[in-house]
């Protein structure tokens, strides 16, 4: 596998093309800069009934709108049942198909995920040894992805890791490493992970196999995207369970794969063609997934997302010198005046501040603020709030309390206007701390 140094060198090669802003100054924020999409819920219309004796009376006394809602609800229920019995699980042999239908029922309708787990395990064990199914095919790995995603939703991160590692191994090697297919019959035995990701990859490619022995030597576009998505999710899960060495290896592998693919496609010089190929691969990957909906994390497999994930990992560990070139490369891939560019400039500023490069850090913060103010939407709103807070931290550390208070107040006001409560809370804490510190120094 490529070393971390090689990955960072590759990232910084393109990142040098991003111009630096004018220099001023900064400091790392004390609260997390995570830009989480708003979770909205739409009201659910409920069908109701009357106490009339006959259907004709019901029809006569119900308002037209209510009658339409009831018919609509029945239609949706019928459609849901039709979708349940005609979904992609029909691609599986009948015994496996029946277990998957029960698993989907208990997961989505029966409100009993433990029963769903049991049926998924039974289906997967059978699928892994079925003569008509390949372990690296979309059917078998699809069950693994579905089960791993449900485990994570249930808060069972270790179980999610076990299943998704198995999916990764099947896609890269065509089999489960260290266990073989037979062991899966007995409750999905955990694969041997002692050798880490180093046993899975070599020089940025899947481990070479003899033709026809354990799957393809080179992954096609959709398979590569699927494997990258799983690697990124495993990086997140390992990081969440404080297994940082494993997390780093999976993050690095995903970046490696996408850098290679990006560089290969970029040699033609046609960025539109590259985007078209990526879109086709994404669409193919969605069509190959035999369940109702591809998990959202499987669709975030672009190079920029992988670079940011690895950069965020290094930032969380305080290894800012590794995070910086990754953020810079991610910024070079997007519109420099977009809201997400403002977020990346904030992260670049944070990394530079962690490296004690205060002048450049402030320059990037101010640049990000200008971009965020010019844009619209939640990402811009939250980015501006965080940057204002960061600028307050900078001036506080530089011994300019009046300027720091000014930025903290702006951050508070911005948070109130945009509904960004965390920004309000942290900025008010900073202002309170400064007041108490000032009172303590007065005679």
Short mmCIF file of C-alpha atoms in Angstrom, two decimals:
data_model
loop_
_atom_site.label_atom_id
_atom_site.label_comp_id
_atom_site.label_asym_id
_atom_site.label_seq_id
_atom_site.Cartn_x
_atom_site.Cartn_y
_atom_site.Cartn_z
CA UNK A 1 0.00 0.00 0.00
CA UNK A 2 1.14 3.50 -0.67
CA UNK A 3 2.55 5.24 2.38
CA UNK A 4 0.83 8.19 4.01
CA UNK A 5 3.64 10.37 2.69
CA UNK A 6 2.91 9.37 -0.91
CA UNK A 7 -0.80 10.07 -0.53
CA UNK A 8 -0.15 13.49 0.96
CA UNK A 9 2.41 14.27 -1.76
CA UNK A 10 -0.16 13.40 -4.41
CA UNK A 11 -2.75 15.58 -2.71
CA UNK A 12 -0.43 18.55 -2.30
CA UNK A 13 0.69 18.41 -5.94
CA UNK A 14 -2.68 19.67 -7.13
CA UNK A 15 -3.33 21.73 -4.00
CA UNK A 16 -0.44 24.05 -4.91
CA UNK A 17 -2.67 25.45 -7.64
CA UNK A 18 -5.03 26.98 -5.05
CA UNK A 19 -3.96 30.60 -4.45
CA UNK A 20 -3.31 31.69 -0.87
CA UNK A 21 -5.17 34.73 0.46
CA UNK A 22 -3.59 37.83 1.90
CA UNK A 23 -1.98 37.15 5.29
CA UNK A 24 -3.36 38.28 8.62
CA UNK A 25 -3.87 35.82 11.68
CA UNK A 26 -5.91 32.86 13.88
CA UNK A 27 -6.51 29.93 16.40
CA UNK A 28 -8.31 26.58 16.34
CA UNK A 29 -11.97 26.69 17.45
CA UNK A 30 -13.10 25.06 20.67
CA UNK A 31 -16.21 23.53 19.22
CA UNK A 32 -16.65 21.03 16.43
CA UNK A 33 -17.24 22.34 12.94
CA UNK A 34 -19.63 19.70 11.66
CA UNK A 35 -22.16 20.78 9.09
CA UNK A 36 -25.11 18.44 9.61
CA UNK A 37 -28.08 18.61 7.24
CA UNK A 38 -31.34 19.63 8.90
CA UNK A 39 -33.56 16.68 9.69
CA UNK A 40 -37.04 17.66 8.60
CA UNK A 41 -40.17 15.60 9.11
CA UNK A 42 -43.32 16.00 7.07
CA UNK A 43 -46.73 15.57 8.71
CA UNK A 44 -48.25 12.16 8.10
CA UNK A 45 -51.88 12.09 7.03
CA UNK A 46 -53.88 9.53 9.03
CA UNK A 47 -57.00 7.89 7.62
CA UNK A 48 -59.96 8.02 9.99
CA UNK A 49 -63.26 6.19 10.23
CA UNK A 50 -66.86 7.03 11.12
CA UNK A 51 -69.42 5.02 13.05
CA UNK A 52 -72.00 4.77 10.28
CA UNK A 53 -73.39 1.31 9.57
CA UNK A 54 -73.21 1.12 5.81
CA UNK A 55 -70.48 1.91 3.30
CA UNK A 56 -72.88 4.22 1.47
CA UNK A 57 -73.42 6.25 4.65
CA UNK A 58 -69.69 6.44 5.18
CA UNK A 59 -69.22 7.72 1.66
CA UNK A 60 -72.10 10.20 2.04
CA UNK A 61 -70.93 11.69 5.35
CA UNK A 62 -67.21 11.81 4.71
CA UNK A 63 -65.83 15.07 3.32
CA UNK A 64 -64.45 14.69 -0.19
CA UNK A 65 -60.91 15.54 0.92
CA UNK A 66 -61.00 12.90 3.66
CA UNK A 67 -62.33 10.29 1.23
CA UNK A 68 -59.50 11.08 -1.17
CA UNK A 69 -56.99 10.73 1.66
CA UNK A 70 -58.38 7.31 2.58
CA UNK A 71 -58.21 6.12 -1.00
CA UNK A 72 -54.70 7.53 -1.24
CA UNK A 73 -53.68 5.75 1.94
CA UNK A 74 -55.07 2.45 0.69
CA UNK A 75 -53.32 2.97 -2.62
CA UNK A 76 -50.03 3.66 -0.87
CA UNK A 77 -50.46 0.59 1.32
CA UNK A 78 -51.18 -1.52 -1.75
CA UNK A 79 -48.20 -0.03 -3.53
CA UNK A 80 -46.00 -0.73 -0.49
CA UNK A 81 -47.08 -4.38 -0.46
CA UNK A 82 -46.59 -4.64 -4.22
CA UNK A 83 -43.11 -3.12 -3.86
CA UNK A 84 -42.40 -5.50 -0.96
CA UNK A 85 -43.15 -8.58 -3.05
CA UNK A 86 -41.71 -7.34 -6.36
CA UNK A 87 -38.52 -5.69 -5.05
CA UNK A 88 -34.98 -6.58 -6.03
CA UNK A 89 -34.90 -9.52 -3.61
CA UNK A 90 -36.56 -11.51 -6.38
CA UNK A 91 -33.10 -11.78 -7.92
CA UNK A 92 -32.23 -14.29 -5.18
CA UNK A 93 -33.01 -18.02 -5.21
CA UNK A 94 -36.33 -18.78 -3.51
CA UNK A 95 -35.18 -19.98 -0.04
CA UNK A 96 -32.91 -16.92 0.31
CA UNK A 97 -35.63 -14.67 -1.09
CA UNK A 98 -38.13 -15.80 1.54
CA UNK A 99 -35.71 -15.05 4.40
CA UNK A 100 -34.92 -11.64 2.94
CA UNK A 101 -38.60 -10.77 2.66
CA UNK A 102 -39.08 -11.63 6.33
CA UNK A 103 -35.99 -9.61 7.23
CA UNK A 104 -37.29 -6.60 5.33
CA UNK A 105 -40.72 -6.99 6.92
CA UNK A 106 -39.40 -7.02 10.49
CA UNK A 107 -36.96 -4.21 9.72
CA UNK A 108 -39.40 -1.83 8.01
CA UNK A 109 -42.91 -2.87 9.11
CA UNK A 110 -42.75 -5.34 12.00
CA UNK A 111 -40.65 -3.06 14.24
CA UNK A 112 -38.48 -5.96 15.39
CA UNK A 113 -34.92 -5.48 14.21
CA UNK A 114 -33.59 -8.39 16.23
CA UNK A 115 -35.78 -10.76 14.24
CA UNK A 116 -34.68 -8.98 11.07
CA UNK A 117 -31.04 -9.63 12.02
CA UNK A 118 -31.74 -13.33 12.38
CA UNK A 119 -33.33 -13.58 8.94
CA UNK A 120 -30.56 -11.52 7.35
CA UNK A 121 -27.94 -13.81 8.90
CA UNK A 122 -29.73 -16.92 7.65
CA UNK A 123 -30.08 -15.45 4.16
CA UNK A 124 -26.45 -14.37 4.06
CA UNK A 125 -25.15 -17.72 5.27
CA UNK A 126 -27.12 -19.46 2.51
CA UNK A 127 -26.12 -16.93 -0.14
CA UNK A 128 -22.42 -17.27 0.66
CA UNK A 129 -22.45 -20.97 -0.27
CA UNK A 130 -25.10 -20.99 -3.00
CA UNK A 131 -23.70 -22.33 -6.30
CA UNK A 132 -25.52 -19.71 -8.39
CA UNK A 133 -24.24 -16.68 -6.45
CA UNK A 134 -20.75 -15.18 -6.31
CA UNK A 135 -19.53 -13.93 -2.96
CA UNK A 136 -18.22 -10.78 -4.66
CA UNK A 137 -21.44 -10.29 -6.62
CA UNK A 138 -23.99 -7.54 -5.99
CA UNK A 139 -26.52 -9.93 -4.41
CA UNK A 140 -24.29 -11.27 -1.63
CA UNK A 141 -22.45 -8.03 -0.90
CA UNK A 142 -25.82 -6.25 -1.01
CA UNK A 143 -27.06 -8.34 1.92
CA UNK A 144 -23.87 -7.48 3.81
CA UNK A 145 -24.29 -3.75 3.15
CA UNK A 146 -27.95 -3.87 4.19
CA UNK A 147 -27.16 -5.76 7.40
CA UNK A 148 -24.12 -3.62 8.24
CA UNK A 149 -26.13 -0.44 7.79
CA UNK A 150 -28.89 -1.75 10.06
CA UNK A 151 -26.34 -2.73 12.71
CA UNK A 152 -24.98 0.82 12.69
CA UNK A 153 -28.51 2.24 12.99
CA UNK A 154 -28.99 -0.02 16.01
CA UNK A 155 -25.79 1.33 17.59
CA UNK A 156 -24.01 -2.02 17.17
CA UNK A 157 -20.85 -0.62 15.62
CA UNK A 158 -18.72 -3.70 16.24
CA UNK A 159 -21.23 -5.93 14.46
CA UNK A 160 -21.42 -3.40 11.63
CA UNK A 161 -17.62 -3.50 11.31
CA UNK A 162 -17.58 -7.31 11.19
CA UNK A 163 -20.13 -7.50 8.38
CA UNK A 164 -18.73 -4.59 6.34
CA UNK A 165 -15.16 -5.93 6.62
CA UNK A 166 -16.52 -9.16 5.18
CA UNK A 167 -18.12 -7.22 2.31
CA UNK A 168 -14.86 -5.37 1.68
CA UNK A 169 -12.90 -8.62 1.61
CA UNK A 170 -15.35 -10.22 -0.81
CA UNK A 171 -15.17 -7.28 -3.21
CA UNK A 172 -11.37 -6.95 -3.09
CA UNK A 173 -10.43 -10.64 -2.90
CA UNK A 174 -13.51 -12.54 -4.00
CA UNK A 175 -13.73 -14.26 -0.62
CA UNK A 176 -13.63 -13.63 3.14
CA UNK A 177 -10.01 -13.60 4.21
CA UNK A 178 -9.05 -15.91 7.05
CA UNK A 179 -12.46 -17.58 7.35
CA UNK A 180 -13.53 -19.00 4.01
CA UNK A 181 -17.14 -19.32 2.97
CA UNK A 182 -17.87 -22.43 5.08
CA UNK A 183 -17.43 -20.61 8.39
CA UNK A 184 -20.20 -18.20 7.49
CA UNK A 185 -22.74 -21.01 7.86
CA UNK A 186 -22.29 -20.90 11.61
CA UNK A 187 -23.46 -17.41 12.52
CA UNK A 188 -21.11 -15.27 10.41
CA UNK A 189 -17.83 -15.86 12.20
CA UNK A 190 -15.76 -12.69 12.52
CA UNK A 191 -12.94 -12.49 9.96
CA UNK A 192 -9.38 -12.35 11.17
CA UNK A 193 -8.49 -8.65 11.16
CA UNK A 194 -5.09 -8.83 12.82
CA UNK A 195 -3.20 -8.11 9.63
CA UNK A 196 -5.23 -4.96 9.05
CA UNK A 197 -5.76 -3.45 5.64
CA UNK A 198 -2.17 -4.13 4.64
CA UNK A 199 -3.15 -7.68 3.68
CA UNK A 200 -5.93 -6.39 1.44
CA UNK A 201 -4.09 -3.94 -0.76
CA UNK A 202 -0.73 -3.50 -2.42
CA UNK A 203 0.44 -0.37 -4.19
CA UNK A 204 -3.05 1.10 -4.25
CA UNK A 205 -4.73 -1.83 -6.01
CA UNK A 206 -6.68 -4.84 -4.92
CA UNK A 207 -4.47 -7.78 -4.09
CA UNK A 208 -3.56 -9.59 -7.37
CA UNK A 209 -5.31 -12.91 -7.81
CA UNK A 210 -5.04 -15.63 -10.40
CA UNK A 211 -7.60 -15.14 -13.14
CA UNK A 212 -10.86 -16.87 -12.20
CA UNK A 213 -9.67 -17.79 -8.71
CA UNK A 214 -11.00 -15.12 -6.35
CA UNK A 215 -12.66 -12.51 -8.52
CA UNK A 216 -11.35 -9.85 -10.92
CA UNK A 217 -7.82 -8.48 -10.64
CA UNK A 218 -9.06 -4.96 -11.41
CA UNK A 219 -12.37 -3.67 -10.12
CA UNK A 220 -14.75 -2.05 -12.58
CA UNK A 221 -16.10 1.44 -11.92
CA UNK A 222 -19.25 0.54 -9.95
CA UNK A 223 -17.43 -2.10 -7.89
CA UNK A 224 -14.65 0.33 -7.07
CA UNK A 225 -17.16 2.96 -5.94
CA UNK A 226 -18.96 0.40 -3.79
CA UNK A 227 -15.71 -0.73 -2.20
CA UNK A 228 -14.59 2.86 -1.61
CA UNK A 229 -17.91 3.61 0.10
CA UNK A 230 -17.48 0.60 2.39
CA UNK A 231 -13.87 1.59 3.15
CA UNK A 232 -14.95 5.10 4.12
CA UNK A 233 -17.72 3.78 6.34
CA UNK A 234 -15.28 1.36 8.00
CA UNK A 235 -12.94 4.29 8.61
CA UNK A 236 -15.78 6.13 10.35
CA UNK A 237 -16.76 3.09 12.40
CA UNK A 238 -13.22 2.27 13.47
CA UNK A 239 -12.66 5.91 14.40
CA UNK A 240 -15.92 5.92 16.40
CA UNK A 241 -14.73 2.83 18.30
CA UNK A 242 -11.27 4.40 18.85
CA UNK A 243 -9.41 1.97 16.62
CA UNK A 244 -7.54 4.74 14.87
CA UNK A 245 -4.85 2.66 13.18
CA UNK A 246 -7.49 0.66 11.34
CA UNK A 247 -9.49 3.81 10.61
CA UNK A 248 -6.49 5.49 9.03
CA UNK A 249 -5.75 2.50 6.83
CA UNK A 250 -9.28 2.35 5.43
CA UNK A 251 -9.40 6.12 4.88
CA UNK A 252 -6.03 5.99 3.10
CA UNK A 253 -7.15 3.09 0.92
CA UNK A 254 -10.28 4.93 -0.22
CA UNK A 255 -8.30 8.07 -1.06
CA UNK A 256 -5.70 6.00 -2.87
CA UNK A 257 -8.30 4.34 -5.07
CA UNK A 258 -10.05 7.58 -5.96
CA UNK A 259 -6.83 9.48 -6.59
CA UNK A 260 -5.74 6.78 -8.97
CA UNK A 261 -9.09 6.75 -10.76
CA UNK A 262 -9.20 10.56 -10.91
CA UNK A 263 -5.67 10.85 -12.27
CA UNK A 264 -6.32 8.17 -14.89
CA UNK A 265 -9.47 9.91 -16.13
CA UNK A 266 -7.89 13.38 -15.90
CA UNK A 267 -5.16 12.39 -18.36
CA UNK A 268 -7.68 12.86 -21.16
CA UNK A 269 -8.20 16.44 -20.00
CA UNK A 270 -11.99 16.27 -20.34
CA UNK A 271 -13.52 16.95 -16.91
CA UNK A 272 -17.06 16.65 -18.26
CA UNK A 273 -16.31 13.14 -19.51
CA UNK A 274 -14.94 12.22 -16.09
CA UNK A 275 -18.10 13.49 -14.38
CA UNK A 276 -20.25 11.57 -16.87
CA UNK A 277 -18.37 8.33 -16.20
CA UNK A 278 -18.65 8.81 -12.45
CA UNK A 279 -22.39 9.46 -12.75
CA UNK A 280 -22.81 6.31 -14.84
CA UNK A 281 -20.89 4.26 -12.29
CA UNK A 282 -23.06 5.65 -9.48
CA UNK A 283 -26.24 4.83 -11.39
CA UNK A 284 -25.05 1.29 -12.14
CA UNK A 285 -24.17 0.78 -8.47
CA UNK A 286 -27.68 1.88 -7.44
CA UNK A 287 -29.34 -0.45 -9.96
CA UNK A 288 -27.25 -3.40 -8.73
CA UNK A 289 -28.41 -2.91 -5.15
CA UNK A 290 -31.23 -5.40 -4.61
CA UNK A 291 -32.95 -3.60 -1.74
CA UNK A 292 -35.28 -0.63 -1.73
CA UNK A 293 -32.73 2.13 -1.29
CA UNK A 294 -28.95 2.38 -1.39
CA UNK A 295 -27.64 3.67 1.99
CA UNK A 296 -26.83 7.38 1.81
CA UNK A 297 -23.23 6.79 2.86
CA UNK A 298 -22.72 4.63 -0.24
CA UNK A 299 -23.40 7.62 -2.49
CA UNK A 300 -20.70 9.82 -0.93
CA UNK A 301 -17.82 8.20 -2.74
CA UNK A 302 -16.32 11.12 -4.64
CA UNK A 303 -12.68 12.09 -4.24
CA UNK A 304 -13.47 15.28 -2.35
CA UNK A 305 -15.49 13.46 0.32
CA UNK A 306 -12.69 10.94 0.85
CA UNK A 307 -10.07 13.67 1.11
CA UNK A 308 -12.18 15.55 3.64
CA UNK A 309 -12.84 12.41 5.69
CA UNK A 310 -9.13 11.67 5.94
CA UNK A 311 -8.36 15.33 6.64
CA UNK A 312 -10.97 15.39 9.39
CA UNK A 313 -9.46 12.25 10.88
CA UNK A 314 -5.98 13.82 11.03
CA UNK A 315 -7.41 17.05 12.44
CA UNK A 316 -9.13 15.12 15.23
CA UNK A 317 -5.77 13.53 16.07
CA UNK A 318 -3.96 16.89 15.98
CA UNK A 319 -1.85 15.89 12.95
CA UNK A 320 -2.50 19.16 11.16
CA UNK A 321 0.40 18.87 8.74
CA UNK A 322 -1.29 15.80 7.24
CA UNK A 323 -4.74 17.37 7.18
CA UNK A 324 -3.70 20.56 5.36
CA UNK A 325 -2.78 19.15 1.91
CA UNK A 326 -5.91 16.96 1.94
CA UNK A 327 -8.18 19.95 2.57
CA UNK A 328 -6.32 21.95 -0.07
CA UNK A 329 -6.73 19.21 -2.66
CA UNK A 330 -10.44 18.88 -1.82
CA UNK A 331 -10.85 22.63 -2.29
CA UNK A 332 -9.17 22.47 -5.70
CA UNK A 333 -11.89 20.07 -6.90
CA UNK A 334 -14.91 22.32 -6.25
CA UNK A 335 -16.27 25.77 -7.08
CA UNK A 336 -14.16 28.25 -5.13
CA UNK A 337 -17.21 30.43 -4.45
CA UNK A 338 -19.57 27.73 -3.19
CA UNK A 339 -20.76 27.32 0.39
CA UNK A 340 -18.77 24.12 0.72
CA UNK A 341 -15.66 26.03 -0.32
CA UNK A 342 -16.27 28.30 2.69
CA UNK A 343 -16.41 25.21 4.93
CA UNK A 344 -13.15 23.89 3.50
CA UNK A 345 -11.48 27.28 3.94
CA UNK A 346 -12.55 27.17 7.58
CA UNK A 347 -10.95 23.73 7.92
CA UNK A 348 -7.78 24.92 6.16
CA UNK A 349 -7.65 27.84 8.59
CA UNK A 350 -8.02 25.43 11.50
CA UNK A 351 -5.16 23.24 10.24
CA UNK A 352 -2.87 26.23 9.75
CA UNK A 353 -3.71 27.51 13.23
CA UNK A 354 -2.84 24.09 14.65
CA UNK A 355 0.53 24.43 12.90
CA UNK A 356 0.99 27.87 14.59
CA UNK A 357 0.82 29.66 11.26
CA UNK A 358 -1.48 32.39 12.53
CA UNK A 359 -1.21 34.86 9.67
CA UNK A 360 -2.16 32.43 6.91
CA UNK A 361 -4.82 30.88 9.12
CA UNK A 362 -6.55 34.22 9.53
CA UNK A 363 -6.22 34.95 5.83
CA UNK A 364 -8.06 31.73 5.00
CA UNK A 365 -10.70 32.43 7.67
CA UNK A 366 -11.40 35.87 6.25
CA UNK A 367 -11.53 34.48 2.74
CA UNK A 368 -13.99 31.80 3.83
CA UNK A 369 -16.13 34.44 5.57
CA UNK A 370 -16.39 36.48 2.36
CA UNK A 371 -17.42 33.41 0.38
CA UNK A 372 -19.96 32.33 3.01
CA UNK A 373 -21.56 35.78 3.32
CA UNK A 374 -22.03 35.89 -0.46
CA UNK A 375 -23.80 32.52 -0.50
CA UNK A 376 -27.13 31.19 0.71
CA UNK A 377 -28.22 28.10 2.62
CA UNK A 378 -27.51 26.27 5.84
CA UNK A 379 -23.94 25.32 4.96
CA UNK A 380 -23.02 28.97 4.34
CA UNK A 381 -24.88 30.12 7.46
CA UNK A 382 -23.14 27.66 9.76
CA UNK A 383 -19.78 28.20 8.09
CA UNK A 384 -19.99 31.95 8.66
CA UNK A 385 -20.96 31.47 12.31
CA UNK A 386 -17.99 29.21 12.97
CA UNK A 387 -15.54 31.46 11.15
CA UNK A 388 -16.72 34.52 13.09
CA UNK A 389 -16.14 32.59 16.31
CA UNK A 390 -12.69 31.51 15.09
CA UNK A 391 -11.71 35.08 14.31
CA UNK A 392 -12.72 36.01 17.84
CA UNK A 393 -10.42 33.29 19.18
CA UNK A 394 -7.60 34.61 17.04
CA UNK A 395 -7.82 38.16 18.28
CA UNK A 396 -8.23 37.01 21.87
CA UNK A 397 -4.99 35.05 21.63
CA UNK A 398 -3.23 37.94 19.90
CA UNK A 399 -4.01 40.19 22.83
CA UNK A 400 -6.71 42.23 21.11
CA UNK A 401 -9.73 41.75 23.43
CA UNK A 402 -11.86 44.50 21.88
CA UNK A 403 -11.59 42.96 18.41
CA UNK A 404 -12.21 39.49 19.88
CA UNK A 405 -15.40 40.67 21.62
CA UNK A 406 -16.57 42.26 18.39
CA UNK A 407 -16.27 38.96 16.51
CA UNK A 408 -17.85 36.96 19.35
CA UNK A 409 -20.82 39.32 19.37
CA UNK A 410 -21.13 39.04 15.59
CA UNK A 411 -21.03 35.27 15.92
CA UNK A 412 -23.76 35.34 18.58
CA UNK A 413 -25.95 37.61 16.50
CA UNK A 414 -25.38 35.51 13.40
CA UNK A 415 -26.34 32.35 15.30
CA UNK A 416 -29.56 33.96 16.55
CA UNK A 417 -30.50 35.11 13.06
CA UNK A 418 -29.82 31.74 11.44
CA UNK A 419 -30.94 29.41 14.25
CA UNK A 420 -27.43 28.01 14.76
CA UNK A 421 -27.72 27.43 18.51
CA UNK A 422 -24.28 25.94 19.04
CA UNK A 423 -22.74 29.10 17.69
CA UNK A 424 -24.76 31.20 20.16
CA UNK A 425 -23.84 28.99 23.11
CA UNK A 426 -20.10 28.90 22.42
CA UNK A 427 -19.82 32.59 21.59
CA UNK A 428 -21.65 33.56 24.77
CA UNK A 429 -19.33 31.29 26.76
CA UNK A 430 -16.35 33.09 25.24
CA UNK A 431 -17.79 36.53 26.05
CA UNK A 432 -18.53 35.44 29.63
CA UNK A 433 -15.02 34.09 30.01
CA UNK A 434 -13.54 37.35 28.78
CA UNK A 435 -15.71 39.42 31.17
CA UNK A 436 -14.73 37.27 34.15
CA UNK A 437 -11.07 37.41 33.15
CA UNK A 438 -11.25 41.19 32.85
CA UNK A 439 -12.91 41.53 36.24
CA UNK A 440 -10.24 39.36 37.82
CA UNK A 441 -7.45 41.58 36.56
CA UNK A 442 -8.98 44.85 37.77
CA UNK A 443 -7.72 46.20 41.12
#
